[in-house]
Amino acid sequence: MPTLLWFRRDLRLADHPALNAAADDGEVLGCFVLDPKLEASSGRRRLQFLGDSLRQLRDDLDGRLLVTRGRPDKVIPRIAGEIGASAVHISEDFAPYGKRRDEKVRAALDSVPLVATGSPYLVSPGRVTKKDGTPYQVFTPFLRQWRESGWRAPAKSSAGSARWLDPAQLPFEQAEIPDPGAGLDIAAGEAAARKQWKSFVDNGLQRYAEERNRPDMHGTSRMSAYLKFGSIHPRTMVTDLDLCHDGAQAYVRELAFRDFYADVLHHWPASAWRNWNSQFDGIRTDTGSDAKRRFESWKAGETGFPMVDAGMRQLRETGFMHNRVRMIVASFLVKDLHLPWQWGAEWFLDQLVDGDMANNQHGWQWCAGCGTDAAPYFRVFNPTTQGEKFDPSGDYIRRWVTELRSVEDAHLRKGDRPGDYPAPMVDHGAERAEALRRYQSI
């Protein structure tokens, strides 16, 4: 009997356990459902990357990919019924919306099983627990246990692993794959992911531990969007790492952080939009019309703080921002402007190609001090000294803040501020003191 392989955050053919499980049962129909709810919450660039990834996957399958649109709990049972599927195969989703969606689909499928094999993570959420079975709330002990639990070797799968049904021979209407016309600075698809990863391993991995915090250098892997959409599995990546070296160790630690935040969101789904640490619910944030004006200046990269503005303009122009700069701009929003972290998290999800609910929301809460393992509330990033430390020559700032391209000191320490560049919107010292006052009051 045929089976249905429902692609989601696993837009690849190699190292795909659910593909192997589907192929074991018989002929396979590969499908992707454009979920209107997810489309509405994806920014244009993330939708573009998704569309480009789907076109690439369809090409890799010689056109044998059914792309359809609608509510998954209606669409998937209809397709399964039409082809007489013995099962629907998926990679497991652990995010709050994904879990709710899959429960509805499972119920609607009735006697046809929804079979989950594998996940987008090295170690799936829920697998790493304390001895008493409770989840970790702090990263370092999680990391120790995560390393001990280990992960499986990559699954041996490829396009040739299955006998694919051709959707053109079936009574289904193909939906148009999204193509909003957004410019991307990174190519989508499985081949592009593998090429980018090989380039990083060959050219950047050795220096990763030293250069990963430097936005003025090509020090990061740029794999986050590929991991978000499953164009490559982290297992595939880890097999290329020699863990005796500092760069590889530092990189694996970042993959562990990705698994940790997914685990936190799995166990505390309300933390997607609420403070993980509810003690911070009482903190006073600004939300009036003046706050909204300040928020618009932050979004536009017109705060008058060069490092903050460079990051916000990079985000707006490319859909990407360097991780160190994400921390700097987040700290500025929450602790210099006293705005709710949720405002910033929502803007990031609208703009980022790699926007991931677990990573994004818990990264923001780390900066706001209200998450697991949070930076202590009294740690307030000084955007100027952060800029001096991580962009010492000002090359990153000059690249994104055109008004500062010809100034000698891009950090503006000596006050030679060009007339077309805004004055600092706040006094950092005064706002730091105000932030500490607000935090201490709870």
Short mmCIF file of N, CA, C and O in Angstrom, two decimals, residues 4-22 30-33 49-50 53-54 56-58 60-61 65 88-93 101-102 114-121 157 164 189-190 193 225-235 258:
data_model
loop_
_atom_site.label_atom_id
_atom_site.label_comp_id
_atom_site.label_asym_id
_atom_site.label_seq_id
_atom_site.Cartn_x
_atom_site.Cartn_y
_atom_site.Cartn_z
N LEU A 4 2.08 8.23 2.69
CA LEU A 4 2.21 9.67 2.47
C LEU A 4 3.36 10.18 3.33
O LEU A 4 3.38 9.94 4.54
N LEU A 5 4.34 10.84 2.71
CA LEU A 5 5.42 11.50 3.46
C LEU A 5 5.12 12.99 3.46
O LEU A 5 5.17 13.65 2.42
N TRP A 6 4.78 13.50 4.63
CA TRP A 6 4.39 14.90 4.79
C TRP A 6 5.63 15.68 5.24
O TRP A 6 6.05 15.58 6.38
N PHE A 7 6.24 16.43 4.30
CA PHE A 7 7.41 17.25 4.61
C PHE A 7 6.98 18.48 5.43
O PHE A 7 5.94 19.07 5.16
N ARG A 8 7.83 18.86 6.39
CA ARG A 8 7.59 20.11 7.13
C ARG A 8 8.93 20.82 7.33
O ARG A 8 9.39 21.49 6.41
N ARG A 9 9.55 20.63 8.49
CA ARG A 9 10.87 21.25 8.73
C ARG A 9 11.97 20.24 8.40
O ARG A 9 12.91 20.05 9.18
N ASP A 10 11.85 19.56 7.26
CA ASP A 10 12.80 18.51 6.87
C ASP A 10 12.89 18.48 5.35
O ASP A 10 12.71 17.45 4.72
N LEU A 11 13.17 19.67 4.77
CA LEU A 11 13.09 19.82 3.31
C LEU A 11 14.38 19.33 2.65
O LEU A 11 15.17 20.10 2.10
N ARG A 12 14.60 18.01 2.75
CA ARG A 12 15.80 17.38 2.18
C ARG A 12 15.47 15.92 1.90
O ARG A 12 14.40 15.43 2.28
N LEU A 13 16.42 15.22 1.30
CA LEU A 13 16.24 13.79 1.02
C LEU A 13 17.30 12.94 1.71
O LEU A 13 17.06 11.77 2.00
N ALA A 14 18.46 13.52 2.01
CA ALA A 14 19.50 12.77 2.71
C ALA A 14 19.28 12.83 4.22
O ALA A 14 18.72 13.81 4.73
N ASP A 15 19.75 11.79 4.93
CA ASP A 15 19.66 11.72 6.39
C ASP A 15 18.23 12.07 6.85
O ASP A 15 18.02 12.99 7.61
N HIS A 16 17.27 11.30 6.34
CA HIS A 16 15.85 11.60 6.57
C HIS A 16 15.16 10.32 7.07
O HIS A 16 14.62 9.54 6.28
N PRO A 17 15.15 10.08 8.39
CA PRO A 17 14.58 8.84 8.92
C PRO A 17 13.12 8.61 8.54
O PRO A 17 12.71 7.47 8.29
N ALA A 18 12.32 9.69 8.47
CA ALA A 18 10.90 9.52 8.14
C ALA A 18 10.74 9.06 6.69
O ALA A 18 9.79 8.31 6.38
N LEU A 19 11.64 9.46 5.81
CA LEU A 19 11.61 9.00 4.41
C LEU A 19 11.86 7.49 4.37
O LEU A 19 11.16 6.75 3.66
N ASN A 20 12.84 7.03 5.14
CA ASN A 20 13.12 5.59 5.18
C ASN A 20 11.92 4.81 5.71
O ASN A 20 11.56 3.76 5.19
N ALA A 21 11.30 5.36 6.78
CA ALA A 21 10.14 4.68 7.37
C ALA A 21 8.99 4.60 6.36
O ALA A 21 8.31 3.57 6.25
N ALA A 22 8.78 5.69 5.60
CA ALA A 22 7.71 5.70 4.60
C ALA A 22 8.02 4.71 3.47
O ALA A 22 7.15 3.97 3.02
N GLY A 30 5.19 12.21 -1.78
CA GLY A 30 5.74 13.31 -0.98
C GLY A 30 4.86 14.53 -1.12
O GLY A 30 4.47 14.91 -2.22
N CYS A 31 4.53 15.15 0.02
CA CYS A 31 3.69 16.36 -0.06
C CYS A 31 4.13 17.40 0.95
O CYS A 31 4.77 17.10 1.96
N PHE A 32 3.81 18.64 0.64
CA PHE A 32 4.01 19.77 1.56
C PHE A 32 2.72 20.56 1.58
O PHE A 32 2.14 20.84 0.53
N VAL A 33 2.26 20.90 2.78
CA VAL A 33 1.01 21.67 2.92
C VAL A 33 1.36 23.11 3.30
O VAL A 33 1.97 23.35 4.35
N PHE A 49 12.43 32.07 1.39
CA PHE A 49 13.38 30.97 1.59
C PHE A 49 12.64 29.63 1.56
O PHE A 49 13.12 28.65 0.98
N LEU A 50 11.45 29.60 2.18
CA LEU A 50 10.63 28.39 2.14
C LEU A 50 10.28 28.04 0.69
O LEU A 50 10.43 26.89 0.25
N SER A 53 13.22 26.77 -1.17
CA SER A 53 13.57 25.43 -0.69
C SER A 53 12.63 24.39 -1.30
O SER A 53 13.06 23.29 -1.69
N LEU A 54 11.33 24.73 -1.39
CA LEU A 54 10.36 23.79 -1.96
C LEU A 54 10.60 23.58 -3.45
O LEU A 54 10.50 22.45 -3.95
N GLN A 56 13.41 23.76 -4.93
CA GLN A 56 14.62 22.93 -5.03
C GLN A 56 14.31 21.47 -4.71
O GLN A 56 14.76 20.55 -5.41
N LEU A 57 13.50 21.25 -3.67
CA LEU A 57 13.13 19.88 -3.30
C LEU A 57 12.33 19.22 -4.43
O LEU A 57 12.54 18.05 -4.75
N ARG A 58 11.44 19.99 -5.03
CA ARG A 58 10.64 19.47 -6.14
C ARG A 58 11.56 19.06 -7.30
O ARG A 58 11.38 18.01 -7.91
N ASP A 60 14.70 18.20 -7.01
CA ASP A 60 15.47 17.02 -6.57
C ASP A 60 14.63 15.74 -6.69
O ASP A 60 15.18 14.64 -6.80
N LEU A 61 13.31 15.90 -6.67
CA LEU A 61 12.40 14.74 -6.82
C LEU A 61 11.87 14.61 -8.25
O LEU A 61 10.87 13.92 -8.47
N LEU A 65 6.63 16.14 -6.24
CA LEU A 65 6.29 16.68 -4.93
C LEU A 65 4.93 17.36 -5.06
O LEU A 65 4.76 18.25 -5.90
N VAL A 88 0.71 7.91 7.40
CA VAL A 88 1.28 9.22 7.07
C VAL A 88 2.54 9.35 7.91
O VAL A 88 2.51 9.20 9.13
N HIS A 89 3.67 9.63 7.24
CA HIS A 89 4.97 9.70 7.93
C HIS A 89 5.44 11.15 8.04
O HIS A 89 5.33 11.92 7.09
N ILE A 90 5.98 11.49 9.22
CA ILE A 90 6.46 12.85 9.49
C ILE A 90 7.73 12.78 10.33
O ILE A 90 8.02 11.78 10.98
N SER A 91 8.49 13.89 10.31
CA SER A 91 9.50 14.14 11.33
C SER A 91 8.78 14.87 12.46
O SER A 91 7.99 15.79 12.19
N GLU A 92 9.07 14.51 13.69
CA GLU A 92 8.28 15.06 14.80
C GLU A 92 8.54 16.55 15.00
O GLU A 92 9.68 17.01 14.86
N ASP A 93 7.50 17.28 15.31
CA ASP A 93 7.57 18.72 15.58
C ASP A 93 7.30 18.92 17.07
O ASP A 93 6.35 18.37 17.61
N ARG A 101 -1.21 21.18 15.99
CA ARG A 101 -1.60 20.83 14.62
C ARG A 101 -1.56 19.32 14.42
O ARG A 101 -2.49 18.72 13.87
N ASP A 102 -0.48 18.69 14.89
CA ASP A 102 -0.32 17.25 14.67
C ASP A 102 -1.36 16.44 15.44
O ASP A 102 -1.81 15.39 14.96
N LEU A 114 -0.48 8.29 12.13
CA LEU A 114 0.47 9.38 11.87
C LEU A 114 1.76 8.96 12.56
O LEU A 114 1.83 8.94 13.79
N VAL A 115 2.77 8.61 11.77
CA VAL A 115 3.98 7.99 12.32
C VAL A 115 5.11 9.01 12.33
O VAL A 115 5.54 9.49 11.27
N ALA A 116 5.60 9.36 13.54
CA ALA A 116 6.70 10.33 13.67
C ALA A 116 8.02 9.58 13.83
O ALA A 116 8.16 8.74 14.73
N THR A 117 8.98 9.86 12.95
CA THR A 117 10.31 9.24 13.02
C THR A 117 11.35 10.35 12.92
O THR A 117 11.39 11.06 11.92
N GLY A 118 12.18 10.50 13.95
CA GLY A 118 13.21 11.53 13.92
C GLY A 118 12.64 12.91 14.20
O GLY A 118 11.43 13.10 14.36
N SER A 119 13.52 13.89 14.27
CA SER A 119 13.14 15.28 14.56
C SER A 119 14.21 16.19 13.97
O SER A 119 15.23 15.70 13.49
N PRO A 120 14.03 17.52 14.03
CA PRO A 120 15.06 18.41 13.48
C PRO A 120 16.28 18.59 14.39
O PRO A 120 17.11 19.43 14.11
N TYR A 121 16.36 17.84 15.48
CA TYR A 121 17.39 18.10 16.50
C TYR A 121 18.37 16.94 16.63
O TYR A 121 18.06 15.80 16.29
N SER A 157 19.58 7.71 3.56
CA SER A 157 18.41 7.92 2.70
C SER A 157 18.79 8.84 1.55
O SER A 157 19.75 9.61 1.65
N TRP A 164 8.63 6.76 -5.77
CA TRP A 164 7.79 7.95 -5.58
C TRP A 164 6.58 7.92 -6.52
O TRP A 164 6.72 7.66 -7.71
N GLY A 189 17.87 25.41 -0.27
CA GLY A 189 17.87 24.03 -0.77
C GLY A 189 18.97 23.17 -0.18
O GLY A 189 19.93 23.66 0.43
N GLU A 190 18.81 21.86 -0.36
CA GLU A 190 19.72 20.88 0.26
C GLU A 190 21.14 21.00 -0.29
O GLU A 190 22.12 20.98 0.47
N ALA A 193 22.81 24.02 1.13
CA ALA A 193 23.14 23.81 2.55
C ALA A 193 24.44 23.03 2.68
O ALA A 193 25.33 23.38 3.46
N ALA A 225 19.51 29.23 8.83
CA ALA A 225 18.28 29.11 8.01
C ALA A 225 18.12 27.68 7.49
O ALA A 225 17.01 27.15 7.43
N TYR A 226 19.25 27.04 7.14
CA TYR A 226 19.18 25.65 6.67
C TYR A 226 18.70 24.71 7.78
O TYR A 226 17.95 23.77 7.53
N LEU A 227 19.16 24.98 9.00
CA LEU A 227 18.71 24.16 10.14
C LEU A 227 17.24 24.43 10.44
O LEU A 227 16.49 23.51 10.76
N LYS A 228 16.83 25.67 10.32
CA LYS A 228 15.42 26.02 10.58
C LYS A 228 14.48 25.22 9.67
O LYS A 228 13.45 24.71 10.10
N PHE A 229 14.83 25.11 8.38
CA PHE A 229 13.96 24.43 7.42
C PHE A 229 14.35 22.97 7.18
O PHE A 229 13.72 22.29 6.38
N GLY A 230 15.40 22.51 7.87
CA GLY A 230 15.79 21.11 7.71
C GLY A 230 16.39 20.79 6.35
O GLY A 230 16.27 19.67 5.87
N SER A 231 17.03 21.77 5.71
CA SER A 231 17.72 21.50 4.43
C SER A 231 18.90 20.56 4.67
O SER A 231 19.40 19.94 3.73
N ILE A 232 19.35 20.50 5.90
CA ILE A 232 20.42 19.59 6.32
C ILE A 232 20.11 19.22 7.77
O ILE A 232 19.51 20.01 8.50
N HIS A 233 20.49 18.01 8.16
CA HIS A 233 20.26 17.61 9.56
C HIS A 233 21.54 17.86 10.36
O HIS A 233 22.64 17.65 9.84
N PRO A 234 21.42 18.32 11.62
CA PRO A 234 22.64 18.56 12.40
C PRO A 234 23.51 17.31 12.56
O PRO A 234 24.72 17.43 12.70
N ARG A 235 22.88 16.12 12.49
CA ARG A 235 23.68 14.88 12.55
C ARG A 235 24.68 14.81 11.41
O ARG A 235 25.82 14.41 11.57
N ARG A 258 20.77 25.11 20.73
CA ARG A 258 19.57 24.99 19.88
C ARG A 258 18.65 23.90 20.44
O ARG A 258 17.43 24.08 20.55
#
